[in-house]
Amino acid sequence: MCFYPPCTSHCPLGCGLYPLFTTHHPLPCVTLLCVSASDELFMEEALREAQRALALGEVPVGAVVIRDGDIIGRGCNRPITSNDPTAHAEILALREAGQAIGNYRLLDCDIYVTVEPCAMCAGAITHARIRRLIYGAEDPKAGAVHSVLQVLNNARMNHRVDVMFGVLAAKSMELLQRFFRDKRATQRT
């Protein structure tokens, strides 16, 4: 089920739904796309990965890589538990996907992430030649798709990624808010 407001003439796919981001972020890096039931299903899988990160005491971010309707890579944030600053959910999911198909180029693959990717992850998504990025919540402090930087789909880059955001954003934000609220409460005691 899509949560975007209905429209009459803007949807090129004819579903009658107009993505929220096109009205607020008319950037060339964002392509008009419509949310499907499978988009929400795969974002739920990314949210499960974020829950795993939360259980590990990590910032709750999760990612899954999809090819031909199958999950070929999963990742949850692990930089603290693995003592690895590159162990972001997106990086781990991309690594697993590359191993699964035997290629570092993930052509015809989509990645679902609960939070807007940082500069490192946006760069990795570009280098992997991901077809489509779908993410939940924006990251106003470190987002590198459009919130803070525009690493993904930068005019100087030679690869373009279709981008959609806001898919199950409220659930992603709730996990992040819970994590930081609990962290602040622990620091006070």
PDB file of C-alpha atoms in Angstrom:
ATOM      1  CA  MET A   1       0.000   0.000   0.000  1.00  0.00           C
ATOM      2  CA  CYS A   2       1.351   3.388  -0.939  1.00  0.00           C
ATOM      3  CA  PHE A   3       1.143   6.321   1.443  1.00  0.00           C
ATOM      4  CA  TYR A   4       1.706   9.066  -1.113  1.00  0.00           C
ATOM      5  CA  PRO A   5      -1.066  11.542  -1.904  1.00  0.00           C
ATOM      6  CA  PRO A   6      -3.121  10.794  -5.011  1.00  0.00           C
ATOM      7  CA  CYS A   7      -2.561  12.749  -8.180  1.00  0.00           C
ATOM      8  CA  THR A   8      -4.310  12.986 -11.489  1.00  0.00           C
ATOM      9  CA  SER A   9      -1.761  13.570 -14.192  1.00  0.00           C
ATOM     10  CA  HIS A  10       1.791  13.376 -12.824  1.00  0.00           C
ATOM     11  CA  CYS A  11       2.325   9.630 -12.552  1.00  0.00           C
ATOM     12  CA  PRO A  12       3.995   8.199 -15.678  1.00  0.00           C
ATOM     13  CA  LEU A  13       3.136   4.656 -14.599  1.00  0.00           C
ATOM     14  CA  GLY A  14      -0.557   5.405 -14.370  1.00  0.00           C
ATOM     15  CA  CYS A  15      -0.965   4.213 -10.793  1.00  0.00           C
ATOM     16  CA  GLY A  16      -2.521   7.512  -9.716  1.00  0.00           C
ATOM     17  CA  LEU A  17       0.068   8.062  -6.987  1.00  0.00           C
ATOM     18  CA  TYR A  18       2.494  10.942  -6.955  1.00  0.00           C
ATOM     19  CA  PRO A  19       5.669  10.500  -4.867  1.00  0.00           C
ATOM     20  CA  LEU A  20       6.023  13.005  -2.064  1.00  0.00           C
ATOM     21  CA  PHE A  21       9.642  13.840  -2.806  1.00  0.00           C
ATOM     22  CA  THR A  22       9.047  15.305  -6.245  1.00  0.00           C
ATOM     23  CA  THR A  23       7.087  18.188  -4.748  1.00  0.00           C
ATOM     24  CA  HIS A  24       9.678  18.950  -2.073  1.00  0.00           C
ATOM     25  CA  HIS A  25      12.947  18.065  -3.783  1.00  0.00           C
ATOM     26  CA  PRO A  26      12.885  18.928  -7.479  1.00  0.00           C
ATOM     27  CA  LEU A  27      16.505  17.862  -7.932  1.00  0.00           C
ATOM     28  CA  PRO A  28      17.922  16.283 -11.073  1.00  0.00           C
ATOM     29  CA  CYS A  29      19.200  13.408  -8.912  1.00  0.00           C
ATOM     30  CA  VAL A  30      15.670  12.245  -8.102  1.00  0.00           C
ATOM     31  CA  THR A  31      13.683  10.381 -10.717  1.00  0.00           C
ATOM     32  CA  LEU A  32       9.895  10.205 -10.601  1.00  0.00           C
ATOM     33  CA  LEU A  33       9.007   6.706  -9.400  1.00  0.00           C
ATOM     34  CA  CYS A  34       5.958   5.177  -7.780  1.00  0.00           C
ATOM     35  CA  VAL A  35       5.996   2.985  -4.698  1.00  0.00           C
ATOM     36  CA  SER A  36       4.920  -0.597  -5.296  1.00  0.00           C
ATOM     37  CA  ALA A  37       3.951  -3.334  -2.853  1.00  0.00           C
ATOM     38  CA  SER A  38       7.320  -4.998  -3.503  1.00  0.00           C
ATOM     39  CA  ASP A  39       9.106  -1.743  -2.602  1.00  0.00           C
ATOM     40  CA  GLU A  40       7.411  -1.798   0.781  1.00  0.00           C
ATOM     41  CA  LEU A  41       8.082  -5.530   1.192  1.00  0.00           C
ATOM     42  CA  PHE A  42      11.821  -5.104   0.542  1.00  0.00           C
ATOM     43  CA  MET A  43      11.964  -2.032   2.778  1.00  0.00           C
ATOM     44  CA  GLU A  44      10.452  -4.189   5.546  1.00  0.00           C
ATOM     45  CA  GLU A  45      13.407  -6.554   5.016  1.00  0.00           C
ATOM     46  CA  ALA A  46      15.794  -3.612   5.357  1.00  0.00           C
ATOM     47  CA  LEU A  47      13.970  -2.624   8.547  1.00  0.00           C
ATOM     48  CA  ARG A  48      14.555  -6.155   9.909  1.00  0.00           C
ATOM     49  CA  GLU A  49      18.260  -5.605   9.297  1.00  0.00           C
ATOM     50  CA  ALA A  50      18.023  -2.261  11.119  1.00  0.00           C
ATOM     51  CA  GLN A  51      16.423  -4.097  14.064  1.00  0.00           C
ATOM     52  CA  ARG A  52      19.443  -6.435  14.099  1.00  0.00           C
ATOM     53  CA  ALA A  53      21.743  -3.415  14.281  1.00  0.00           C
ATOM     54  CA  LEU A  54      19.677  -1.998  17.141  1.00  0.00           C
ATOM     55  CA  ALA A  55      19.982  -5.300  19.030  1.00  0.00           C
ATOM     56  CA  LEU A  56      23.771  -5.059  18.630  1.00  0.00           C
ATOM     57  CA  GLY A  57      23.814  -1.534  20.065  1.00  0.00           C
ATOM     58  CA  GLU A  58      24.577  -0.025  16.661  1.00  0.00           C
ATOM     59  CA  VAL A  59      22.819   2.876  14.950  1.00  0.00           C
ATOM     60  CA  PRO A  60      19.792   1.082  13.449  1.00  0.00           C
ATOM     61  CA  VAL A  61      20.377   1.169   9.707  1.00  0.00           C
ATOM     62  CA  GLY A  62      19.642  -1.798   7.464  1.00  0.00           C
ATOM     63  CA  ALA A  63      20.006  -2.559   3.768  1.00  0.00           C
ATOM     64  CA  VAL A  64      19.130  -5.260   1.263  1.00  0.00           C
ATOM     65  CA  VAL A  65      20.199  -5.688  -2.363  1.00  0.00           C
ATOM     66  CA  ILE A  66      17.634  -7.131  -4.770  1.00  0.00           C
ATOM     67  CA  ARG A  67      18.150  -8.794  -8.144  1.00  0.00           C
ATOM     68  CA  ASP A  68      15.288 -10.274 -10.146  1.00  0.00           C
ATOM     69  CA  GLY A  69      13.025 -10.152  -7.102  1.00  0.00           C
ATOM     70  CA  ASP A  70      15.437 -12.015  -4.823  1.00  0.00           C
ATOM     71  CA  ILE A  71      17.499 -10.715  -1.924  1.00  0.00           C
ATOM     72  CA  ILE A  72      21.159 -11.327  -2.799  1.00  0.00           C
ATOM     73  CA  GLY A  73      22.746  -9.177  -0.099  1.00  0.00           C
ATOM     74  CA  ARG A  74      21.881  -8.035   3.428  1.00  0.00           C
ATOM     75  CA  GLY A  75      23.577  -5.779   5.886  1.00  0.00           C
ATOM     76  CA  CYS A  76      23.080  -4.022   9.174  1.00  0.00           C
ATOM     77  CA  ASN A  77      25.317  -1.369  10.678  1.00  0.00           C
ATOM     78  CA  ARG A  78      28.313  -2.935  12.469  1.00  0.00           C
ATOM     79  CA  PRO A  79      31.120  -0.371  12.685  1.00  0.00           C
ATOM     80  CA  ILE A  80      31.274  -0.519  16.488  1.00  0.00           C
ATOM     81  CA  THR A  81      31.002  -4.302  16.920  1.00  0.00           C
ATOM     82  CA  SER A  82      33.448  -5.019  14.081  1.00  0.00           C
ATOM     83  CA  ASN A  83      35.827  -2.114  14.810  1.00  0.00           C
ATOM     84  CA  ASP A  84      35.493  -1.180  11.150  1.00  0.00           C
ATOM     85  CA  PRO A  85      34.496   2.357  10.137  1.00  0.00           C
ATOM     86  CA  THR A  86      33.389   1.058   6.720  1.00  0.00           C
ATOM     87  CA  ALA A  87      30.981  -1.554   8.123  1.00  0.00           C
ATOM     88  CA  HIS A  88      27.866   0.397   7.217  1.00  0.00           C
ATOM     89  CA  ALA A  89      24.732  -1.536   6.282  1.00  0.00           C
ATOM     90  CA  GLU A  90      24.964  -0.548   2.614  1.00  0.00           C
ATOM     91  CA  ILE A  91      28.615  -1.577   2.289  1.00  0.00           C
ATOM     92  CA  LEU A  92      27.987  -4.962   3.896  1.00  0.00           C
ATOM     93  CA  ALA A  93      24.937  -5.597   1.699  1.00  0.00           C
ATOM     94  CA  LEU A  94      26.880  -4.615  -1.446  1.00  0.00           C
ATOM     95  CA  ARG A  95      29.770  -6.912  -0.474  1.00  0.00           C
ATOM     96  CA  GLU A  96      27.448  -9.858   0.092  1.00  0.00           C
ATOM     97  CA  ALA A  97      25.640  -9.194  -3.195  1.00  0.00           C
ATOM     98  CA  GLY A  98      28.923  -9.026  -5.102  1.00  0.00           C
ATOM     99  CA  GLN A  99      29.961 -12.357  -3.633  1.00  0.00           C
ATOM    100  CA  ALA A 100      26.565 -13.869  -4.463  1.00  0.00           C
ATOM    101  CA  ILE A 101      26.773 -13.017  -8.166  1.00  0.00           C
ATOM    102  CA  GLY A 102      30.546 -13.170  -8.524  1.00  0.00           C
ATOM    103  CA  ASN A 103      30.912  -9.605  -9.765  1.00  0.00           C
ATOM    104  CA  TYR A 104      31.555  -6.208  -8.227  1.00  0.00           C
ATOM    105  CA  ARG A 105      29.249  -4.609 -10.791  1.00  0.00           C
ATOM    106  CA  LEU A 106      25.721  -5.004  -9.498  1.00  0.00           C
ATOM    107  CA  LEU A 107      23.955  -4.110 -12.722  1.00  0.00           C
ATOM    108  CA  ASP A 108      20.198  -4.688 -12.677  1.00  0.00           C
ATOM    109  CA  CYS A 109      20.228  -4.605  -8.852  1.00  0.00           C
ATOM    110  CA  ASP A 110      18.320  -2.346  -6.481  1.00  0.00           C
ATOM    111  CA  ILE A 111      19.289  -1.424  -2.930  1.00  0.00           C
ATOM    112  CA  TYR A 112      16.814  -0.663  -0.156  1.00  0.00           C
ATOM    113  CA  VAL A 113      18.182   1.282   2.809  1.00  0.00           C
ATOM    114  CA  THR A 114      16.333   2.524   5.869  1.00  0.00           C
ATOM    115  CA  VAL A 115      18.207   5.866   5.969  1.00  0.00           C
ATOM    116  CA  GLU A 116      19.695   8.129   3.303  1.00  0.00           C
ATOM    117  CA  PRO A 117      23.232   6.902   2.532  1.00  0.00           C
ATOM    118  CA  CYS A 118      26.326   8.793   3.668  1.00  0.00           C
ATOM    119  CA  ALA A 119      29.055   9.941   1.248  1.00  0.00           C
ATOM    120  CA  MET A 120      30.998   6.661   1.511  1.00  0.00           C
ATOM    121  CA  CYS A 121      27.929   4.522   0.859  1.00  0.00           C
ATOM    122  CA  ALA A 122      26.610   6.761  -1.931  1.00  0.00           C
ATOM    123  CA  GLY A 123      29.997   6.447  -3.631  1.00  0.00           C
ATOM    124  CA  ALA A 124      29.959   2.668  -3.262  1.00  0.00           C
ATOM    125  CA  ILE A 125      26.423   2.500  -4.691  1.00  0.00           C
ATOM    126  CA  THR A 126      27.617   4.460  -7.725  1.00  0.00           C
ATOM    127  CA  HIS A 127      30.749   2.330  -8.212  1.00  0.00           C
ATOM    128  CA  ALA A 128      28.677  -0.857  -7.947  1.00  0.00           C
ATOM    129  CA  ARG A 129      26.439   0.476 -10.734  1.00  0.00           C
ATOM    130  CA  ILE A 130      23.273  -0.072  -8.719  1.00  0.00           C
ATOM    131  CA  ARG A 131      20.191   0.574 -10.858  1.00  0.00           C
ATOM    132  CA  ARG A 132      17.903   1.944  -8.145  1.00  0.00           C
ATOM    133  CA  LEU A 133      18.238   3.254  -4.587  1.00  0.00           C
ATOM    134  CA  ILE A 134      15.159   3.248  -2.391  1.00  0.00           C
ATOM    135  CA  TYR A 135      15.488   4.629   1.112  1.00  0.00           C
ATOM    136  CA  GLY A 136      13.259   5.509   4.014  1.00  0.00           C
ATOM    137  CA  ALA A 137      14.269   8.458   6.172  1.00  0.00           C
ATOM    138  CA  GLU A 138      16.344  11.427   5.124  1.00  0.00           C
ATOM    139  CA  ASP A 139      19.557  12.141   7.025  1.00  0.00           C
ATOM    140  CA  PRO A 140      19.813  15.909   7.610  1.00  0.00           C
ATOM    141  CA  LYS A 141      23.301  15.583   9.162  1.00  0.00           C
ATOM    142  CA  ALA A 142      25.155  13.231   6.822  1.00  0.00           C
ATOM    143  CA  GLY A 143      22.889  12.349   3.891  1.00  0.00           C
ATOM    144  CA  ALA A 144      24.792  12.315   0.610  1.00  0.00           C
ATOM    145  CA  VAL A 145      21.971  11.811  -1.868  1.00  0.00           C
ATOM    146  CA  HIS A 146      20.496  15.290  -1.434  1.00  0.00           C
ATOM    147  CA  SER A 147      20.129  16.300   2.238  1.00  0.00           C
ATOM    148  CA  VAL A 148      23.689  17.525   2.870  1.00  0.00           C
ATOM    149  CA  LEU A 149      25.692  16.523  -0.199  1.00  0.00           C
ATOM    150  CA  GLN A 150      24.845  15.283  -3.668  1.00  0.00           C
ATOM    151  CA  VAL A 151      27.409  12.523  -4.138  1.00  0.00           C
ATOM    152  CA  LEU A 152      24.971  10.176  -5.829  1.00  0.00           C
ATOM    153  CA  ASN A 153      24.137  11.319  -9.365  1.00  0.00           C
ATOM    154  CA  ASN A 154      26.619  14.158  -9.244  1.00  0.00           C
ATOM    155  CA  ALA A 155      26.793  15.786 -12.676  1.00  0.00           C
ATOM    156  CA  ARG A 156      30.449  14.756 -12.990  1.00  0.00           C
ATOM    157  CA  MET A 157      29.767  11.058 -12.400  1.00  0.00           C
ATOM    158  CA  ASN A 158      29.302   8.645 -15.286  1.00  0.00           C
ATOM    159  CA  HIS A 159      26.555   6.515 -13.713  1.00  0.00           C
ATOM    160  CA  ARG A 160      23.031   7.504 -12.767  1.00  0.00           C
ATOM    161  CA  VAL A 161      20.946   5.788 -10.106  1.00  0.00           C
ATOM    162  CA  ASP A 162      17.168   6.089  -9.944  1.00  0.00           C
ATOM    163  CA  VAL A 163      16.321   7.350  -6.452  1.00  0.00           C
ATOM    164  CA  MET A 164      13.150   7.090  -4.425  1.00  0.00           C
ATOM    165  CA  PHE A 165      12.789   8.025  -0.787  1.00  0.00           C
ATOM    166  CA  GLY A 166      10.191   8.206   1.914  1.00  0.00           C
ATOM    167  CA  VAL A 167       9.266   4.501   1.709  1.00  0.00           C
ATOM    168  CA  LEU A 168       8.266   3.488   5.258  1.00  0.00           C
ATOM    169  CA  ALA A 169      10.155   6.564   6.480  1.00  0.00           C
ATOM    170  CA  ALA A 170       8.139   6.782   9.705  1.00  0.00           C
ATOM    171  CA  LYS A 171       9.246   3.291  10.746  1.00  0.00           C
ATOM    172  CA  SER A 172      12.875   4.103   9.966  1.00  0.00           C
ATOM    173  CA  MET A 173      12.693   7.360  11.918  1.00  0.00           C
ATOM    174  CA  GLU A 174      11.030   5.637  14.881  1.00  0.00           C
ATOM    175  CA  LEU A 175      13.933   3.170  15.138  1.00  0.00           C
ATOM    176  CA  LEU A 176      16.504   5.978  14.972  1.00  0.00           C
ATOM    177  CA  GLN A 177      14.655   8.107  17.515  1.00  0.00           C
ATOM    178  CA  ARG A 178      14.309   5.160  19.896  1.00  0.00           C
ATOM    179  CA  PHE A 179      18.031   4.397  19.606  1.00  0.00           C
ATOM    180  CA  PHE A 180      19.139   7.960  20.348  1.00  0.00           C
ATOM    181  CA  ARG A 181      16.503   8.468  23.066  1.00  0.00           C
ATOM    182  CA  ASP A 182      17.692   5.308  24.843  1.00  0.00           C
ATOM    183  CA  LYS A 183      21.329   6.316  24.387  1.00  0.00           C
ATOM    184  CA  ARG A 184      20.696   9.746  25.957  1.00  0.00           C
ATOM    185  CA  ALA A 185      18.785   8.149  28.845  1.00  0.00           C
ATOM    186  CA  THR A 186      21.697   5.755  29.507  1.00  0.00           C
ATOM    187  CA  GLN A 187      24.208   8.618  29.474  1.00  0.00           C
ATOM    188  CA  ARG A 188      22.201  10.542  32.099  1.00  0.00           C
ATOM    189  CA  THR A 189      22.280   7.685  34.600  1.00  0.00           C
TER     190      THR A 189
END
